Short mmCIF file of C-alpha atoms and ligand atoms in Angstrom, two decimals:
data_model
loop_
_atom_site.label_atom_id
_atom_site.label_comp_id
_atom_site.label_asym_id
_atom_site.label_seq_id
_atom_site.Cartn_x
_atom_site.Cartn_y
_atom_site.Cartn_z
CA UNK A 219 96.96 68.45 88.66
CA UNK A 220 94.97 71.09 90.52
CA UNK A 221 93.82 74.46 89.21
CA UNK A 222 95.65 77.71 89.89
CA UNK A 223 92.69 78.92 91.96
CA UNK A 224 92.67 75.82 94.17
CA UNK A 225 96.44 75.98 94.56
CA UNK A 226 96.29 79.65 95.52
CA UNK A 227 93.54 79.00 98.08
CA UNK A 228 95.57 76.15 99.58
CA UNK A 229 98.70 78.24 99.78
CA UNK A 230 97.05 81.34 101.24
CA UNK A 231 94.65 79.46 103.50
CA UNK A 232 97.33 78.36 105.94
CA UNK A 233 99.25 81.63 106.21
CA UNK A 234 99.03 83.91 109.23
CA UNK A 235 100.45 87.45 109.44
CA UNK A 236 103.93 87.59 110.97
CA UNK A 237 104.54 89.34 114.29
CA UNK A 238 104.84 93.12 114.56
CA UNK A 239 107.65 95.46 115.58
CA UNK A 240 108.05 99.17 116.28
CA UNK A 241 109.93 101.40 113.83
CA UNK A 242 110.63 105.12 113.75
CA UNK A 243 109.06 107.18 110.98
CA UNK A 244 112.42 107.39 109.17
CA UNK A 245 112.38 103.60 108.81
CA UNK A 246 108.68 103.26 108.06
CA UNK A 247 108.51 103.81 104.28
CA UNK A 248 107.24 100.69 102.53
CA UNK A 249 106.41 98.92 105.78
CA UNK A 250 102.91 97.59 106.50
CA UNK A 251 100.91 98.89 109.45
CA UNK A 252 100.03 96.19 111.96
CA UNK A 253 97.47 98.33 113.82
CA UNK A 254 95.04 101.10 113.06
CA UNK A 255 96.56 104.50 113.84
CA UNK A 256 94.46 107.21 115.52
CA UNK A 257 95.41 110.88 115.78
CA UNK A 258 96.97 111.93 119.09
CA UNK A 259 96.27 115.60 118.33
CA UNK A 260 93.75 117.58 116.33
CA UNK A 261 94.91 119.27 113.15
CA UNK A 262 95.04 122.17 113.34
CA UNK A 263 95.04 122.10 117.15
CA UNK A 264 93.40 125.54 117.32
CA UNK A 265 91.73 127.81 114.75
CA UNK A 266 94.45 129.40 112.59
CA UNK A 267 94.67 131.89 109.77
CA UNK A 268 95.20 130.63 106.22
CA UNK A 269 96.36 134.09 105.04
CA UNK A 270 98.60 136.99 105.94
CA UNK A 271 96.27 139.85 106.86
CA UNK A 272 94.17 141.13 109.78
CA UNK A 273 91.95 139.25 112.22
CA UNK A 274 88.74 140.98 113.25
CA UNK A 275 85.02 140.56 113.77
CA UNK A 276 83.18 140.22 110.46
CA UNK A 277 80.38 142.39 111.86
CA UNK A 278 82.82 145.33 112.00
CA UNK A 279 83.52 145.26 108.26
CA UNK A 280 80.03 145.06 106.80
CA UNK A 281 80.21 148.79 105.92
CA UNK A 282 83.72 148.51 104.38
CA UNK A 283 85.81 150.44 103.81
CA UNK A 284 86.29 150.92 107.57
CA UNK A 285 89.29 151.94 109.66
CA UNK A 286 90.13 149.84 112.72
CA UNK A 287 92.91 150.25 115.32
CA UNK A 288 95.55 147.45 115.23
CA UNK A 289 96.01 146.31 118.84
CA UNK A 290 98.70 143.64 118.38
CA UNK A 291 99.83 140.72 116.25
CA UNK A 292 99.53 136.95 116.07
CA UNK A 293 102.35 135.05 114.37
CA UNK A 294 102.78 131.32 113.77
CA UNK A 295 104.19 130.00 117.05
CA UNK A 296 103.49 133.28 118.90
CA UNK A 297 99.77 133.81 119.49
CA UNK A 298 98.22 137.17 120.44
CA UNK A 299 97.59 136.97 124.17
CA UNK A 300 94.66 139.37 124.38
CA UNK A 301 91.18 139.50 122.92
CA UNK A 302 89.95 141.29 119.81
CA UNK A 303 87.10 143.55 120.84
CA UNK A 304 84.43 145.18 118.72
CA UNK A 305 85.98 147.67 116.32
CA UNK A 306 89.51 146.27 116.69
CA UNK A 307 91.93 144.34 114.45
CA UNK A 308 95.05 142.21 115.03
CA UNK A 309 97.83 141.79 112.48
CA UNK A 310 97.97 138.04 111.66
CA UNK A 311 100.17 135.72 109.60
CA UNK A 312 99.58 132.39 107.89
CA UNK A 313 99.40 129.54 110.39
CA UNK A 314 99.02 131.86 113.39
CA UNK A 315 96.27 131.21 115.96
CA UNK A 316 93.10 133.25 115.44
CA UNK A 317 92.86 135.60 118.47
CA UNK A 318 89.96 135.22 120.88
CA UNK A 319 87.12 137.49 119.79
CA UNK A 320 88.00 137.52 116.08
CA UNK A 321 85.96 135.43 113.65
CA UNK A 322 87.54 136.14 110.27
CA UNK A 323 90.71 137.22 108.50
CA UNK A 324 90.90 139.91 105.82
CA UNK A 325 93.79 139.28 103.51
CA UNK A 326 96.57 141.82 103.40
CA UNK A 327 95.88 142.63 99.73
CA UNK A 328 92.40 143.94 100.73
CA UNK A 329 93.78 146.32 103.37
CA UNK A 330 95.83 149.53 103.63
CA UNK A 331 97.99 149.98 106.71
CA UNK A 332 98.34 153.47 108.14
CA UNK A 333 100.42 153.50 111.34
CA UNK A 334 98.39 151.94 114.16
CA UNK A 335 95.29 151.80 112.00
CA UNK A 336 94.30 149.48 109.17
CA UNK A 337 91.73 150.27 106.54
CA UNK A 338 89.63 147.21 105.67
CA UNK A 339 88.54 147.75 102.06
CA UNK A 340 86.10 144.86 101.56
CA UNK A 341 83.45 143.21 103.72
CA UNK A 342 84.16 139.55 104.56
CA UNK A 343 81.92 136.83 105.98
CA UNK A 344 82.60 135.24 109.37
CA UNK A 345 84.96 132.29 109.06
CA UNK A 346 86.77 133.71 106.01
CA UNK A 347 90.42 132.47 105.78
CA UNK A 348 90.09 130.66 109.10
CA UNK A 349 90.99 126.98 109.42
CA UNK A 350 88.83 125.74 112.27
CA UNK A 351 90.39 123.62 115.02
CA UNK A 352 90.27 119.97 113.85
CA UNK A 353 89.29 120.97 110.33
CA UNK A 354 91.70 118.37 108.89
CA UNK A 355 91.23 115.74 111.63
CA UNK A 356 90.36 115.49 115.30
CA UNK A 357 92.23 113.75 118.11
CA UNK A 358 91.01 110.16 118.18
CA UNK A 359 90.21 109.95 114.47
CA UNK A 360 91.57 106.62 113.10
CA UNK A 361 93.01 107.72 109.77
CA UNK A 362 95.41 104.90 108.86
CA UNK A 363 94.29 101.30 108.99
CA UNK A 364 96.12 98.04 109.64
CA UNK A 365 97.37 96.50 106.41
CA UNK A 366 98.24 99.84 104.81
CA UNK A 367 101.59 100.04 103.04
CA UNK A 368 103.16 103.23 104.34
CA UNK A 369 104.06 105.64 101.56
CA UNK A 370 105.45 109.15 101.91
CA UNK A 371 101.99 110.66 102.30
CA UNK A 372 100.95 108.19 104.98
CA UNK A 373 104.16 108.93 106.87
CA UNK A 374 103.46 112.67 106.69
CA UNK A 375 99.99 112.04 108.07
CA UNK A 376 101.33 109.80 110.86
CA UNK A 377 103.77 112.55 111.81
CA UNK A 378 100.99 115.16 111.81
CA UNK A 379 98.99 112.81 114.05
CA UNK A 380 101.95 113.06 116.46
CA UNK A 381 103.26 109.51 116.13
CA UNK A 382 107.08 109.37 116.25
CA UNK A 383 107.02 105.59 115.66
CA UNK A 384 104.60 103.05 114.27
CA UNK A 385 103.76 99.40 114.85
CA UNK A 386 104.42 97.55 111.58
CA UNK A 387 104.64 93.93 110.50
CA UNK A 388 108.05 92.39 110.77
CA UNK A 389 109.41 91.75 107.27
CA UNK A 390 108.78 88.05 106.57
CA UNK A 391 112.08 86.16 106.26
CA UNK A 392 111.98 84.21 103.01
CA UNK A 393 114.73 81.62 102.54
CA UNK A 394 115.69 81.33 98.86
CA UNK A 395 117.42 78.10 97.84
CA UNK A 396 118.61 77.39 94.31
CA UNK A 397 119.48 73.83 93.32
CA UNK A 398 121.43 72.19 90.54
CA UNK A 399 124.91 70.80 89.79
CA UNK A 400 125.04 73.07 86.75
CA UNK A 401 124.29 76.34 88.56
CA UNK A 402 127.01 78.85 89.47
CA UNK A 403 126.65 82.30 90.99
CA UNK A 404 126.91 85.27 88.63
CA UNK A 405 130.60 86.13 88.26
CA UNK A 406 131.89 82.73 89.40
CA UNK A 407 134.19 80.66 87.14
CA UNK A 408 132.08 78.46 84.85
CA UNK A 409 132.72 74.93 83.70
CA UNK A 410 131.71 73.95 80.15
CA UNK A 411 128.38 72.41 81.24
CA UNK A 412 127.47 75.09 83.77
CA UNK A 413 125.06 77.99 83.60
CA UNK A 414 124.72 81.15 85.64
CA UNK A 415 121.92 80.92 88.17
CA UNK A 416 119.36 83.66 87.73
CA UNK A 417 116.54 82.37 89.92
CA UNK A 418 118.17 83.20 93.24
CA UNK A 419 118.83 86.87 92.51
CA UNK A 420 115.48 87.33 90.73
CA UNK A 421 113.48 85.67 93.52
CA UNK A 422 115.34 87.61 96.20
CA UNK A 423 114.53 90.85 94.38
CA UNK A 424 110.87 89.89 94.14
CA UNK A 425 110.83 89.07 97.85
CA UNK A 426 112.35 92.42 98.78
CA UNK A 427 110.03 94.34 96.47
CA UNK A 428 107.03 92.60 98.04
CA UNK A 429 108.13 93.68 101.52
CA UNK A 430 109.94 90.52 102.64
CA UNK A 431 113.53 89.93 103.67
CA UNK A 432 115.37 87.51 101.38
CA UNK A 433 117.65 85.04 103.13
CA UNK A 434 120.07 83.68 100.54
CA UNK A 435 120.69 80.02 101.30
CA UNK A 436 122.84 79.66 98.18
CA UNK A 437 122.97 76.81 95.67
CA UNK A 438 122.44 73.19 96.73
CA UNK A 439 124.01 70.47 94.62
CA UNK A 440 121.92 67.62 93.24
CA UNK A 441 122.74 65.31 96.12
CA UNK A 442 120.83 64.40 99.25
CA UNK A 443 123.73 65.49 101.47
CA UNK A 444 123.85 68.98 99.99
CA UNK A 445 120.08 69.39 99.88
CA UNK A 446 119.60 68.04 103.41
CA UNK A 447 122.14 70.47 104.85
CA UNK A 448 120.74 73.51 103.06
CA UNK A 449 117.11 72.67 103.77
CA UNK A 450 117.98 72.37 107.46
CA UNK A 451 119.31 75.93 107.38
CA UNK A 452 115.84 77.26 106.49
CA UNK A 453 114.61 76.57 110.04
CA UNK A 454 113.53 79.81 111.66
CA UNK A 455 112.47 81.43 108.41
CA UNK A 456 108.85 82.26 107.64
CA UNK A 457 108.92 80.53 104.25
CA UNK A 458 111.30 78.40 102.22
CA UNK A 459 111.35 78.90 98.46
CA UNK A 460 113.31 76.42 96.36
CA UNK A 461 113.92 76.47 92.65
CA UNK A 462 114.85 73.57 90.43
CA UNK A 463 115.02 69.85 91.06
CA UNK A 464 111.27 69.78 90.87
CA UNK A 465 110.62 67.56 87.87
CA UNK A 466 110.77 63.78 87.50
CA UNK A 467 114.40 63.46 86.35
CA UNK A 468 117.05 61.36 88.09
CA UNK A 469 118.56 64.49 89.65
CA UNK A 470 115.31 66.04 90.84
CA UNK A 471 115.79 65.29 94.51
CA UNK A 472 114.28 68.34 96.17
CA UNK A 473 111.00 66.65 97.09
CA UNK A 474 112.84 63.55 98.39
CA UNK A 475 115.05 65.69 100.57
CA UNK A 476 112.11 67.73 101.85
CA UNK A 477 110.14 64.54 102.57
CA UNK A 478 113.14 63.22 104.50
CA UNK A 479 113.15 66.40 106.54
CA UNK A 480 109.50 65.92 107.46
CA UNK A 481 107.58 67.74 104.71
CA UNK A 482 103.82 67.47 104.77
CA UNK A 483 103.01 67.75 101.06
CA UNK A 484 100.14 70.09 100.21
CA UNK A 485 100.16 69.67 96.43
CA UNK A 486 102.47 68.92 93.55
CA UNK A 487 101.67 70.00 89.99
CA UNK A 488 99.37 72.84 89.03
CA UNK A 489 97.49 73.18 85.76
CA UNK A 490 99.42 76.19 84.55
CA UNK A 491 101.97 77.05 81.88
CA UNK A 492 104.69 77.88 82.61
CA UNK A 493 105.06 76.28 86.02
CA UNK A 494 103.41 72.87 86.06
CA UNK A 495 105.83 71.18 88.53
CA UNK A 496 105.02 73.65 91.32
CA UNK A 497 105.08 72.14 94.80
CA UNK A 498 103.74 73.35 98.13
CA UNK A 499 103.95 71.88 101.60
CA UNK A 500 104.65 72.41 105.25
CA UNK A 501 108.05 71.62 106.74
CA UNK A 502 107.60 71.48 110.51
CA UNK A 503 105.65 74.73 110.54
CA UNK A 504 107.60 76.43 107.75
CA UNK A 505 105.62 76.70 104.50
CA UNK A 506 107.63 75.55 101.49
CA UNK A 507 107.08 76.69 97.92
CA UNK A 508 108.96 74.50 95.46
CA UNK A 509 109.36 76.38 92.19
CA UNK A 510 110.35 74.87 88.85
CA UNK A 511 113.93 75.51 87.74
CA UNK A 512 113.23 77.09 84.40
CA UNK A 513 113.72 80.79 85.02
CA UNK A 514 110.50 81.99 83.43
CA UNK A 515 108.49 79.27 85.17
CA UNK A 516 110.09 80.13 88.48
CA UNK A 517 109.32 83.83 88.11
CA UNK A 518 105.78 83.43 86.81
CA UNK A 519 105.02 81.08 89.72
CA UNK A 520 106.60 83.59 92.06
CA UNK A 521 104.43 86.38 90.67
CA UNK A 522 101.27 84.29 90.92
CA UNK A 523 101.99 82.59 94.29
CA UNK A 524 104.93 84.05 96.17
CA UNK A 525 103.82 87.69 95.86
CA UNK A 526 100.35 87.02 97.32
CA UNK A 527 101.91 84.82 100.04
CA UNK A 528 104.16 87.63 101.21
CA UNK A 529 101.21 89.99 101.05
CA UNK A 530 99.21 87.67 103.32
CA UNK A 531 102.14 87.30 105.74
CA UNK A 532 102.24 91.09 105.98
CA UNK A 533 98.56 91.18 106.90
CA UNK A 534 97.57 92.96 103.70
CA UNK A 535 94.15 92.20 102.23
CA UNK A 536 94.17 89.97 99.12
CA UNK A 537 93.86 91.66 95.75
CA UNK A 538 93.06 90.46 92.28
CA UNK A 539 96.21 91.40 90.37
CA UNK A 540 94.63 91.06 86.91
CA UNK A 541 92.74 93.60 84.84
CA UNK A 542 90.88 93.64 81.57
CA UNK A 543 92.62 94.38 78.27
CA UNK A 544 91.75 94.03 74.62
CA UNK A 545 93.70 91.48 72.59
CA UNK A 546 95.82 93.05 69.88
CA UNK A 547 96.08 89.81 67.89
CA UNK A 548 94.38 86.42 67.42
CA UNK A 549 95.13 83.55 69.82
CA UNK A 550 94.50 79.81 69.36
CA UNK A 551 92.31 77.74 71.69
CA UNK A 552 93.96 76.69 74.96
CA UNK A 553 94.37 73.22 76.47
CA UNK A 554 93.71 72.22 80.11
CA UNK A 555 96.50 74.37 81.61
CA UNK A 556 96.08 78.05 82.46
CA UNK A 557 98.51 80.01 80.30
CA UNK A 558 100.46 83.08 81.35
CA UNK A 559 101.70 84.48 78.06
CA UNK A 560 104.50 87.02 78.23
CA UNK A 561 103.67 90.06 76.13
CA UNK A 562 103.47 93.75 75.66
CA UNK A 563 100.66 95.98 76.83
CA UNK A 564 100.07 99.43 75.37
CA UNK A 565 97.24 101.96 75.39
CA UNK A 566 95.06 102.75 72.39
CA UNK A 567 93.99 106.28 71.43
CA UNK A 568 91.17 106.13 73.98
CA UNK A 569 93.52 105.04 76.80
CA UNK A 570 92.28 101.41 76.94
CA UNK A 571 94.80 98.59 77.46
CA UNK A 572 95.76 96.50 74.43
CA UNK A 573 97.79 93.32 75.02
CA UNK A 574 99.86 91.40 72.48
CA UNK A 575 101.65 88.20 73.58
CA UNK A 576 105.12 87.60 72.16
CA UNK A 577 105.42 84.98 69.42
CA UNK A 578 107.90 82.82 71.36
CA UNK A 579 106.87 81.58 74.81
CA UNK A 580 109.72 79.23 75.85
CA UNK A 581 109.97 78.97 79.64
CA UNK A 582 113.76 79.36 79.51
CA UNK A 583 113.68 82.74 77.74
CA UNK A 584 114.63 85.35 80.27
CA UNK A 585 115.11 88.21 77.83
CA UNK A 586 111.47 88.00 76.80
CA UNK A 587 110.33 87.92 80.43
CA UNK A 588 112.39 90.98 81.27
CA UNK A 589 111.04 92.82 78.22
CA UNK A 590 107.42 91.82 78.92
CA UNK A 591 105.08 94.42 80.35
CA UNK A 592 102.26 91.96 81.00
CA UNK A 593 101.20 88.36 81.39
CA UNK A 594 98.14 87.53 79.30
CA UNK A 595 96.01 84.97 81.15
CA UNK A 596 94.43 82.23 79.08
CA UNK A 597 92.09 80.14 81.24
CA UNK A 598 91.99 76.36 80.81
CA UNK A 599 90.06 75.32 77.68
CA UNK A 600 89.65 78.93 76.52
CA UNK A 601 88.34 78.89 72.95
CA UNK A 602 90.26 80.62 70.17
CA UNK A 603 90.12 84.39 70.63
CA UNK A 604 90.22 87.06 67.94
CA UNK A 605 91.87 90.47 68.04
CA UNK A 606 89.61 92.88 69.90
CA UNK A 607 88.27 90.32 72.37
CA UNK A 608 88.74 91.00 76.07
CA UNK A 609 91.28 89.06 78.14
CA UNK A 610 92.65 89.37 81.68
CA UNK A 611 96.23 90.56 82.03
CA UNK A 612 98.63 91.00 84.92
CA UNK A 613 100.71 94.14 84.49
CA UNK A 614 104.40 93.68 85.23
P1 AMP B 1241 115.35 71.40 87.09
O1 AMP B 1241 113.98 71.60 87.64
O2 AMP B 1241 116.39 71.36 88.13
O3 AMP B 1241 115.39 70.21 86.17
O4 AMP B 1241 115.69 72.68 86.21
C1 AMP B 1241 114.98 72.95 85.01
C2 AMP B 1241 115.80 73.90 84.16
O5 AMP B 1241 115.97 75.12 84.86
C3 AMP B 1241 117.19 73.41 83.85
O6 AMP B 1241 117.49 73.77 82.52
C4 AMP B 1241 118.05 74.16 84.82
O7 AMP B 1241 119.37 74.35 84.33
C5 AMP B 1241 117.35 75.47 84.94
N1 AMP B 1241 117.60 76.08 86.23
C6 AMP B 1241 117.48 75.49 87.43
N2 AMP B 1241 117.82 76.33 88.42
C7 AMP B 1241 118.15 77.49 87.82
C8 AMP B 1241 118.60 78.75 88.31
N3 AMP B 1241 118.75 78.99 89.63
N4 AMP B 1241 118.84 79.74 87.42
C9 AMP B 1241 118.68 79.50 86.10
N5 AMP B 1241 118.26 78.36 85.59
C10 AMP B 1241 118.02 77.34 86.42
MG1 MG B 1242 118.17 70.79 88.46
#
């Protein structure tokens, strides 16, 4: 049995980012940038007014109130063609280019218009209410970096940088294969000894949420023929994830079938609970993650291993998903396996996280997993811990 850390290093060590593709901005939300993105324009491209008012030379208003002739106007999208001379003003609107010669804007509320003349009632410093060219960013500035997950704000920035499309990572294709004679799809007719398979839908959802594309291979029966055929159909995917058939029972044939197909085994069994019979290997260039069948084990292993794997395939930097929380109850000493206890995390009056594991921790209990808001990590051989002690938690 190897440690979670060693297993994670092994799994992530061999992964390379998938290839990239070009998508339009409308398709870019949630995608991961494959390249740094530099501005193709400056923002704003020229000096513009940030107010409705009058553009003039600040030197002309030092003795305010003063009356200045209005020689024209500058609107957003329709700049004033001439030049503002000494003792002159130009009507200006928000977002409009600052006319040549002017160096400030007096807001409308500080003026009184009288025909072709405007009275400037307050002195203003040069630069007032002017957004300088490139104030936000300049052409050539690299403002979005490779590995960034594009959210709405990033997409707005990319658009402002004048990029109609972006180079993003292809979504990794993750083949999801459930196994077991007893497993039926949700909604299918059930025999007396059958159960509804939950791993496939849950794993596919995790894959999609992590930025991958789930390829549903379906449910293999506990026979070599069925497993062989379905494993073969994973060729061309970026990763094969199996669930079930991973223990030492007579019907646990997944590893046999994978070995027959040419699997190079990386490891089998990790010192964790739930999830001990976790398997990892390489099937002719396709990484394979063999998850336990128990639904909670499968999902906890997916959270700990599959999520970071997809992240790496997308070229995103690794992150430590855990954070510190105070225990809200006592916990007994741990054995040699790293525990991931399903529980509830809340905030105390000061805003600090407080975690309380549920009393029952059976690895077949899906309701508890769905209700959990955190996994409390108990390292191997952790001594008994009292309420108030600090632990690491993964927020769900
Ligand atoms: P196995 O590793 O095949 O022995 O499966 C361990 C346990 O997980 C058994 O109780 C299986 O019925 C259950 N199990 C396996 N696959 C699934 C699945 N896709 N959905 C829900 N439970 C499953
Ligand atoms: Mg099985």
